[in-house]
């Protein structure tokens, strides 16, 4: 869009290894144990802007490491000594949410960060109970169930610091737009927003 084009382009600093990003020890251990030795190109440039609290649009082809980018950035941002939900990550399907959750769980194995998978198909009552009794730092899920839990106040969004949309082109297309808009009403105005996608059509960019 004209607005996007008028934003001055800045070279993003490229970090050649995870160690040079200043990532906390426990998270670094998770990254290496998961089998990531060196960051992929989008990870070299995309993790630190998230850590440094910028709003980010990350666009790269499928299979280039976008999931790792936003998860590592998000996990580095989370303060595990604070017992409240700090990050919300939405994906268009249950399967994708599950995949993201599994990678997230693996990456944060050695940290005290607690992720929670919030998707339709799981028991609604169990979600309400879990969100009520436990402290989670990061919620990963699909828009329907997430909105449900926001609306019934089981999911407290008042301390959200980071809102991530995976497959942002799809999340901001006609099918999901309204739901994302409704969810966004619960997101604090100061919250950082990160969008990741293989494509960024005009329509999605405009809403972004
Ligand atoms: P995208 O989200 O862009 O589709 P993924 O984050 O799912 O891509 O990564 C694609 C594949 O590459 C996955 O199997 C993932 O485990 C692997 N991968 C991602 N980053 C790295 C890395 N730094 N080192 C090794 N493998 C990686």
PDB file of C-alpha atoms and ligand atoms in Angstrom:
ATOM      1  CA  UNK A   1       0.000   0.000   0.000  1.00  0.00           C
ATOM      2  CA  UNK A   2       1.163   3.629  -0.365  1.00  0.00           C
ATOM      3  CA  UNK A   3       1.499   3.859   3.425  1.00  0.00           C
ATOM      4  CA  UNK A   4       3.648   0.734   3.561  1.00  0.00           C
ATOM      5  CA  UNK A   5       5.821   2.011   0.722  1.00  0.00           C
ATOM      6  CA  UNK A   6       6.374   5.314   2.455  1.00  0.00           C
ATOM      7  CA  UNK A   7       7.844   3.592   5.517  1.00  0.00           C
ATOM      8  CA  UNK A   8      11.598   4.094   5.287  1.00  0.00           C
ATOM      9  CA  UNK A   9      13.376   0.839   4.621  1.00  0.00           C
ATOM     10  CA  UNK A  10      16.001  -0.062   7.133  1.00  0.00           C
ATOM     11  CA  UNK A  11      18.521  -2.833   6.843  1.00  0.00           C
ATOM     12  CA  UNK A  12      17.742  -5.413   9.477  1.00  0.00           C
ATOM     13  CA  UNK A  13      20.741  -6.594  11.371  1.00  0.00           C
ATOM     14  CA  UNK A  14      21.504 -10.231  10.691  1.00  0.00           C
ATOM     15  CA  UNK A  15      22.556 -12.395  13.636  1.00  0.00           C
ATOM     16  CA  UNK A  16      24.620 -15.329  12.440  1.00  0.00           C
ATOM     17  CA  UNK A  17      23.999 -17.542  15.449  1.00  0.00           C
ATOM     18  CA  UNK A  18      21.483 -17.906  18.262  1.00  0.00           C
ATOM     19  CA  UNK A  19      24.148 -17.201  20.897  1.00  0.00           C
ATOM     20  CA  UNK A  20      24.799 -13.708  19.546  1.00  0.00           C
ATOM     21  CA  UNK A  21      21.124 -12.776  20.019  1.00  0.00           C
ATOM     22  CA  UNK A  22      21.465 -12.715  23.788  1.00  0.00           C
ATOM     23  CA  UNK A  23      18.892 -15.460  24.187  1.00  0.00           C
ATOM     24  CA  UNK A  24      18.468 -16.746  27.724  1.00  0.00           C
ATOM     25  CA  UNK A  25      20.438 -19.890  28.583  1.00  0.00           C
ATOM     26  CA  UNK A  26      17.441 -22.154  29.243  1.00  0.00           C
ATOM     27  CA  UNK A  27      15.823 -21.203  25.945  1.00  0.00           C
ATOM     28  CA  UNK A  28      19.104 -21.600  24.073  1.00  0.00           C
ATOM     29  CA  UNK A  29      19.363 -25.109  25.487  1.00  0.00           C
ATOM     30  CA  UNK A  30      15.867 -25.880  24.187  1.00  0.00           C
ATOM     31  CA  UNK A  31      16.715 -24.527  20.738  1.00  0.00           C
ATOM     32  CA  UNK A  32      19.850 -26.662  20.462  1.00  0.00           C
ATOM     33  CA  UNK A  33      18.174 -29.771  21.914  1.00  0.00           C
ATOM     34  CA  UNK A  34      15.397 -29.367  19.351  1.00  0.00           C
ATOM     35  CA  UNK A  35      18.089 -29.614  16.701  1.00  0.00           C
ATOM     36  CA  UNK A  36      18.413 -26.021  15.531  1.00  0.00           C
ATOM     37  CA  UNK A  37      22.122 -25.306  15.293  1.00  0.00           C
ATOM     38  CA  UNK A  38      22.148 -22.127  13.229  1.00  0.00           C
ATOM     39  CA  UNK A  39      19.298 -19.700  12.563  1.00  0.00           C
ATOM     40  CA  UNK A  40      17.637 -19.788   9.143  1.00  0.00           C
ATOM     41  CA  UNK A  41      17.717 -16.523   7.119  1.00  0.00           C
ATOM     42  CA  UNK A  42      14.386 -15.256   8.483  1.00  0.00           C
ATOM     43  CA  UNK A  43      15.435 -16.239  12.006  1.00  0.00           C
ATOM     44  CA  UNK A  44      18.690 -14.300  11.610  1.00  0.00           C
ATOM     45  CA  UNK A  45      16.739 -11.110  10.899  1.00  0.00           C
ATOM     46  CA  UNK A  46      13.320 -11.721  12.392  1.00  0.00           C
ATOM     47  CA  UNK A  47      13.873 -12.844  15.973  1.00  0.00           C
ATOM     48  CA  UNK A  48      15.519  -9.712  17.357  1.00  0.00           C
ATOM     49  CA  UNK A  49      12.895  -7.184  16.161  1.00  0.00           C
ATOM     50  CA  UNK A  50      10.335  -9.257  18.103  1.00  0.00           C
ATOM     51  CA  UNK A  51      12.584  -9.349  21.159  1.00  0.00           C
ATOM     52  CA  UNK A  52      13.091  -5.595  20.826  1.00  0.00           C
ATOM     53  CA  UNK A  53       9.330  -5.067  20.958  1.00  0.00           C
ATOM     54  CA  UNK A  54       8.751  -3.894  17.402  1.00  0.00           C
ATOM     55  CA  UNK A  55       5.576  -4.657  15.511  1.00  0.00           C
ATOM     56  CA  UNK A  56       6.743  -7.091  12.873  1.00  0.00           C
ATOM     57  CA  UNK A  57       5.545  -8.406   9.527  1.00  0.00           C
ATOM     58  CA  UNK A  58       7.587 -11.481   8.661  1.00  0.00           C
ATOM     59  CA  UNK A  59       7.168 -12.782   5.154  1.00  0.00           C
ATOM     60  CA  UNK A  60       9.028 -15.812   3.838  1.00  0.00           C
ATOM     61  CA  UNK A  61       8.169 -18.936   1.900  1.00  0.00           C
ATOM     62  CA  UNK A  62       6.706 -21.922   3.616  1.00  0.00           C
ATOM     63  CA  UNK A  63       9.285 -24.134   5.326  1.00  0.00           C
ATOM     64  CA  UNK A  64      11.848 -21.381   5.892  1.00  0.00           C
ATOM     65  CA  UNK A  65      11.553 -21.253   9.670  1.00  0.00           C
ATOM     66  CA  UNK A  66       8.857 -18.657  10.375  1.00  0.00           C
ATOM     67  CA  UNK A  67       7.399 -20.725  13.224  1.00  0.00           C
ATOM     68  CA  UNK A  68      10.795 -20.888  14.879  1.00  0.00           C
ATOM     69  CA  UNK A  69      11.193 -17.155  14.356  1.00  0.00           C
ATOM     70  CA  UNK A  70       8.065 -16.046  16.142  1.00  0.00           C
ATOM     71  CA  UNK A  71       8.274 -18.737  18.821  1.00  0.00           C
ATOM     72  CA  UNK A  72      11.876 -17.988  19.778  1.00  0.00           C
ATOM     73  CA  UNK A  73      11.147 -14.246  19.697  1.00  0.00           C
ATOM     74  CA  UNK A  74       8.044 -14.728  21.813  1.00  0.00           C
ATOM     75  CA  UNK A  75       9.663 -17.068  24.323  1.00  0.00           C
ATOM     76  CA  UNK A  76      12.561 -14.674  24.770  1.00  0.00           C
ATOM     77  CA  UNK A  77      10.050 -11.869  25.450  1.00  0.00           C
ATOM     78  CA  UNK A  78       8.196 -13.774  28.163  1.00  0.00           C
ATOM     79  CA  UNK A  79       8.990 -13.031  31.772  1.00  0.00           C
ATOM     80  CA  UNK A  80       8.426 -16.356  33.484  1.00  0.00           C
ATOM     81  CA  UNK A  81       8.489 -14.781  36.939  1.00  0.00           C
ATOM     82  CA  UNK A  82       5.226 -13.014  36.084  1.00  0.00           C
ATOM     83  CA  UNK A  83       2.266 -15.308  36.462  1.00  0.00           C
ATOM     84  CA  UNK A  84      -0.065 -14.171  33.737  1.00  0.00           C
ATOM     85  CA  UNK A  85      -0.744 -14.609  30.040  1.00  0.00           C
ATOM     86  CA  UNK A  86       1.727 -12.459  28.126  1.00  0.00           C
ATOM     87  CA  UNK A  87       1.479 -13.742  24.565  1.00  0.00           C
ATOM     88  CA  UNK A  88      -1.314 -14.936  22.311  1.00  0.00           C
ATOM     89  CA  UNK A  89      -0.573 -16.750  19.073  1.00  0.00           C
ATOM     90  CA  UNK A  90      -3.363 -17.529  16.623  1.00  0.00           C
ATOM     91  CA  UNK A  91      -3.353 -19.896  13.663  1.00  0.00           C
ATOM     92  CA  UNK A  92      -6.158 -20.744  11.230  1.00  0.00           C
ATOM     93  CA  UNK A  93      -6.451 -24.489  11.941  1.00  0.00           C
ATOM     94  CA  UNK A  94      -6.385 -26.803  14.932  1.00  0.00           C
ATOM     95  CA  UNK A  95      -3.669 -28.912  13.341  1.00  0.00           C
ATOM     96  CA  UNK A  96      -1.406 -25.947  12.781  1.00  0.00           C
ATOM     97  CA  UNK A  97      -2.044 -24.679  16.317  1.00  0.00           C
ATOM     98  CA  UNK A  98      -1.110 -28.109  17.615  1.00  0.00           C
ATOM     99  CA  UNK A  99       2.104 -28.131  15.594  1.00  0.00           C
ATOM    100  CA  UNK A 100       3.046 -24.690  16.885  1.00  0.00           C
ATOM    101  CA  UNK A 101       2.222 -25.756  20.433  1.00  0.00           C
ATOM    102  CA  UNK A 102       4.399 -28.864  20.119  1.00  0.00           C
ATOM    103  CA  UNK A 103       7.374 -26.883  18.846  1.00  0.00           C
ATOM    104  CA  UNK A 104       6.790 -24.291  21.562  1.00  0.00           C
ATOM    105  CA  UNK A 105       6.672 -26.971  24.276  1.00  0.00           C
ATOM    106  CA  UNK A 106       9.927 -28.452  23.001  1.00  0.00           C
ATOM    107  CA  UNK A 107      11.685 -25.079  22.811  1.00  0.00           C
ATOM    108  CA  UNK A 108      10.677 -24.117  26.341  1.00  0.00           C
ATOM    109  CA  UNK A 109      11.505 -27.508  27.924  1.00  0.00           C
ATOM    110  CA  UNK A 110      14.274 -26.042  30.083  1.00  0.00           C
ATOM    111  CA  UNK A 111      12.440 -22.823  30.970  1.00  0.00           C
ATOM    112  CA  UNK A 112       9.599 -22.321  33.428  1.00  0.00           C
ATOM    113  CA  UNK A 113       7.380 -20.962  30.657  1.00  0.00           C
ATOM    114  CA  UNK A 114       3.990 -22.663  30.424  1.00  0.00           C
ATOM    115  CA  UNK A 115       2.249 -22.727  27.037  1.00  0.00           C
ATOM    116  CA  UNK A 116      -1.416 -23.704  26.587  1.00  0.00           C
ATOM    117  CA  UNK A 117      -3.175 -25.063  23.521  1.00  0.00           C
ATOM    118  CA  UNK A 118      -6.626 -23.505  23.107  1.00  0.00           C
ATOM    119  CA  UNK A 119      -8.524 -25.046  20.209  1.00  0.00           C
ATOM    120  CA  UNK A 120     -12.018 -26.156  19.346  1.00  0.00           C
ATOM    121  CA  UNK A 121     -12.514 -29.887  19.657  1.00  0.00           C
ATOM    122  CA  UNK A 122     -11.018 -30.000  23.157  1.00  0.00           C
ATOM    123  CA  UNK A 123     -13.382 -29.924  26.125  1.00  0.00           C
ATOM    124  CA  UNK A 124     -14.666 -26.404  26.717  1.00  0.00           C
ATOM    125  CA  UNK A 125     -15.141 -27.035  30.437  1.00  0.00           C
ATOM    126  CA  UNK A 126     -11.614 -28.338  30.764  1.00  0.00           C
ATOM    127  CA  UNK A 127     -10.312 -25.195  29.094  1.00  0.00           C
ATOM    128  CA  UNK A 128     -12.301 -23.025  31.489  1.00  0.00           C
ATOM    129  CA  UNK A 129     -10.978 -24.999  34.479  1.00  0.00           C
ATOM    130  CA  UNK A 130      -7.395 -25.024  33.255  1.00  0.00           C
ATOM    131  CA  UNK A 131      -7.346 -21.320  32.500  1.00  0.00           C
ATOM    132  CA  UNK A 132      -8.932 -20.611  35.858  1.00  0.00           C
ATOM    133  CA  UNK A 133      -6.621 -22.774  37.980  1.00  0.00           C
ATOM    134  CA  UNK A 134      -3.301 -22.518  36.215  1.00  0.00           C
ATOM    135  CA  UNK A 135      -0.961 -19.862  35.126  1.00  0.00           C
ATOM    136  CA  UNK A 136       0.031 -19.944  31.508  1.00  0.00           C
ATOM    137  CA  UNK A 137       2.382 -17.517  29.841  1.00  0.00           C
ATOM    138  CA  UNK A 138       1.574 -18.158  26.212  1.00  0.00           C
ATOM    139  CA  UNK A 139      -1.692 -19.214  24.590  1.00  0.00           C
ATOM    140  CA  UNK A 140      -1.631 -20.872  21.170  1.00  0.00           C
ATOM    141  CA  UNK A 141      -4.886 -21.565  19.414  1.00  0.00           C
ATOM    142  CA  UNK A 142      -7.610 -21.030  16.881  1.00  0.00           C
ATOM    143  CA  UNK A 143      -9.770 -17.884  16.781  1.00  0.00           C
ATOM    144  CA  UNK A 144     -13.098 -19.538  17.664  1.00  0.00           C
ATOM    145  CA  UNK A 145     -12.144 -21.073  21.004  1.00  0.00           C
ATOM    146  CA  UNK A 146      -9.854 -18.189  21.908  1.00  0.00           C
ATOM    147  CA  UNK A 147     -12.658 -15.680  21.376  1.00  0.00           C
ATOM    148  CA  UNK A 148     -15.021 -17.888  23.364  1.00  0.00           C
ATOM    149  CA  UNK A 149     -12.590 -17.879  26.327  1.00  0.00           C
ATOM    150  CA  UNK A 150     -12.016 -14.136  26.083  1.00  0.00           C
ATOM    151  CA  UNK A 151     -15.743 -13.468  26.007  1.00  0.00           C
ATOM    152  CA  UNK A 152     -16.510 -15.628  29.038  1.00  0.00           C
ATOM    153  CA  UNK A 153     -13.534 -14.025  30.835  1.00  0.00           C
ATOM    154  CA  UNK A 154     -11.697 -17.327  31.370  1.00  0.00           C
ATOM    155  CA  UNK A 155      -8.833 -15.934  29.357  1.00  0.00           C
ATOM    156  CA  UNK A 156      -7.540 -12.717  30.855  1.00  0.00           C
ATOM    157  CA  UNK A 157      -5.964 -10.576  28.154  1.00  0.00           C
ATOM    158  CA  UNK A 158      -5.244  -7.489  30.205  1.00  0.00           C
ATOM    159  CA  UNK A 159      -1.526  -8.242  30.518  1.00  0.00           C
ATOM    160  CA  UNK A 160      -1.000  -9.303  26.913  1.00  0.00           C
ATOM    161  CA  UNK A 161       2.221  -7.903  25.545  1.00  0.00           C
ATOM    162  CA  UNK A 162       2.490  -9.819  22.308  1.00  0.00           C
ATOM    163  CA  UNK A 163      -0.126 -10.824  19.753  1.00  0.00           C
ATOM    164  CA  UNK A 164       1.038 -13.124  16.941  1.00  0.00           C
ATOM    165  CA  UNK A 165      -0.860 -14.153  13.836  1.00  0.00           C
ATOM    166  CA  UNK A 166       0.527 -17.082  11.905  1.00  0.00           C
ATOM    167  CA  UNK A 167      -0.632 -17.502   8.288  1.00  0.00           C
ATOM    168  CA  UNK A 168      -1.582 -13.853   8.532  1.00  0.00           C
ATOM    169  CA  UNK A 169      -2.758 -13.709   4.910  1.00  0.00           C
ATOM    170  CA  UNK A 170      -5.456 -16.219   5.764  1.00  0.00           C
ATOM    171  CA  UNK A 171      -6.196 -14.752   9.197  1.00  0.00           C
ATOM    172  CA  UNK A 172      -6.796 -11.329   7.672  1.00  0.00           C
ATOM    173  CA  UNK A 173      -8.780 -12.572   4.677  1.00  0.00           C
ATOM    174  CA  UNK A 174     -12.572 -12.405   4.538  1.00  0.00           C
ATOM    175  CA  UNK A 175     -13.127 -15.733   6.290  1.00  0.00           C
ATOM    176  CA  UNK A 176     -11.384 -14.777   9.545  1.00  0.00           C
ATOM    177  CA  UNK A 177     -11.316 -10.972   9.464  1.00  0.00           C
ATOM    178  CA  UNK A 178     -14.381 -10.389  11.640  1.00  0.00           C
ATOM    179  CA  UNK A 179     -13.272 -12.890  14.242  1.00  0.00           C
ATOM    180  CA  UNK A 180      -9.784 -11.427  14.429  1.00  0.00           C
ATOM    181  CA  UNK A 181     -11.302  -7.959  14.723  1.00  0.00           C
ATOM    182  CA  UNK A 182     -13.464  -9.114  17.638  1.00  0.00           C
ATOM    183  CA  UNK A 183     -10.507 -10.752  19.368  1.00  0.00           C
ATOM    184  CA  UNK A 184      -8.468  -7.609  18.843  1.00  0.00           C
ATOM    185  CA  UNK A 185     -11.010  -5.669  20.910  1.00  0.00           C
ATOM    186  CA  UNK A 186      -9.692  -7.608  23.910  1.00  0.00           C
ATOM    187  CA  UNK A 187      -6.053  -6.864  23.126  1.00  0.00           C
ATOM    188  CA  UNK A 188      -4.552  -3.925  25.045  1.00  0.00           C
ATOM    189  CA  UNK A 189      -3.770  -0.925  22.855  1.00  0.00           C
ATOM    190  CA  UNK A 190      -0.097  -1.102  23.803  1.00  0.00           C
ATOM    191  CA  UNK A 191       0.280  -4.740  22.751  1.00  0.00           C
ATOM    192  CA  UNK A 192       3.003  -5.609  20.235  1.00  0.00           C
ATOM    193  CA  UNK A 193       1.630  -7.217  17.047  1.00  0.00           C
ATOM    194  CA  UNK A 194       3.553  -9.657  14.860  1.00  0.00           C
ATOM    195  CA  UNK A 195       2.259 -11.086  11.595  1.00  0.00           C
ATOM    196  CA  UNK A 196       3.848 -14.029   9.816  1.00  0.00           C
ATOM    197  CA  UNK A 197       2.909 -15.295   6.406  1.00  0.00           C
ATOM    198  CA  UNK A 198       4.208 -16.760   3.172  1.00  0.00           C
ATOM    199  CA  UNK A 199       2.285 -14.139   1.217  1.00  0.00           C
ATOM    200  CA  UNK A 200       1.031 -10.665   2.067  1.00  0.00           C
ATOM    201  CA  UNK A 201      -1.732  -9.668  -0.325  1.00  0.00           C
ATOM    202  CA  UNK A 202      -2.759  -6.027  -0.563  1.00  0.00           C
ATOM    203  CA  UNK A 203      -5.933  -6.697   1.390  1.00  0.00           C
ATOM    204  CA  UNK A 204      -4.068  -8.234   4.340  1.00  0.00           C
ATOM    205  CA  UNK A 205      -1.442  -5.497   4.317  1.00  0.00           C
ATOM    206  CA  UNK A 206      -4.098  -2.834   4.488  1.00  0.00           C
ATOM    207  CA  UNK A 207      -5.738  -4.366   7.558  1.00  0.00           C
ATOM    208  CA  UNK A 208      -2.316  -4.929   9.064  1.00  0.00           C
TER     209      UNK A 208
HETATM  210  P1  LIG B   1       7.530 -22.133   8.252  1.00  0.00           P
HETATM  211  O1  LIG B   1       6.821 -21.729   9.503  1.00  0.00           O
HETATM  212  O2  LIG B   1       8.199 -20.983   7.554  1.00  0.00           O
HETATM  213  O3  LIG B   1       6.675 -22.930   7.294  1.00  0.00           O
HETATM  214  P2  LIG B   1       8.952 -23.895  10.005  1.00  0.00           P
HETATM  215  O4  LIG B   1       9.292 -22.980  11.112  1.00  0.00           O
HETATM  216  O5  LIG B   1       7.820 -24.838  10.222  1.00  0.00           O
HETATM  217  O6  LIG B   1       8.718 -23.086   8.645  1.00  0.00           O
HETATM  218  O7  LIG B   1      10.279 -24.707   9.633  1.00  0.00           O
HETATM  219  C1  LIG B   1      10.312 -25.670   8.591  1.00  0.00           C
HETATM  220  C2  LIG B   1      11.182 -26.861   9.003  1.00  0.00           C
HETATM  221  O8  LIG B   1      12.520 -26.451   9.204  1.00  0.00           O
HETATM  222  C3  LIG B   1      10.722 -27.484  10.304  1.00  0.00           C
HETATM  223  O9  LIG B   1      10.853 -28.871  10.209  1.00  0.00           O
HETATM  224  C4  LIG B   1      11.667 -26.932  11.327  1.00  0.00           C
HETATM  225  O10 LIG B   1      11.850 -27.813  12.410  1.00  0.00           O
HETATM  226  C5  LIG B   1      12.956 -26.744  10.521  1.00  0.00           C
HETATM  227  N1  LIG B   1      13.767 -25.633  11.021  1.00  0.00           N
HETATM  228  C6  LIG B   1      13.347 -24.371  11.277  1.00  0.00           C
HETATM  229  N2  LIG B   1      14.348 -23.585  11.703  1.00  0.00           N
HETATM  230  C7  LIG B   1      15.449 -24.380  11.738  1.00  0.00           C
HETATM  231  C8  LIG B   1      16.817 -24.172  12.122  1.00  0.00           C
HETATM  232  N3  LIG B   1      17.254 -22.980  12.547  1.00  0.00           N
HETATM  233  N4  LIG B   1      17.664 -25.217  12.029  1.00  0.00           N
HETATM  234  C9  LIG B   1      17.226 -26.437  11.602  1.00  0.00           C
HETATM  235  N5  LIG B   1      15.965 -26.696  11.234  1.00  0.00           N
HETATM  236  C10 LIG B   1      15.077 -25.694  11.302  1.00  0.00           C
END
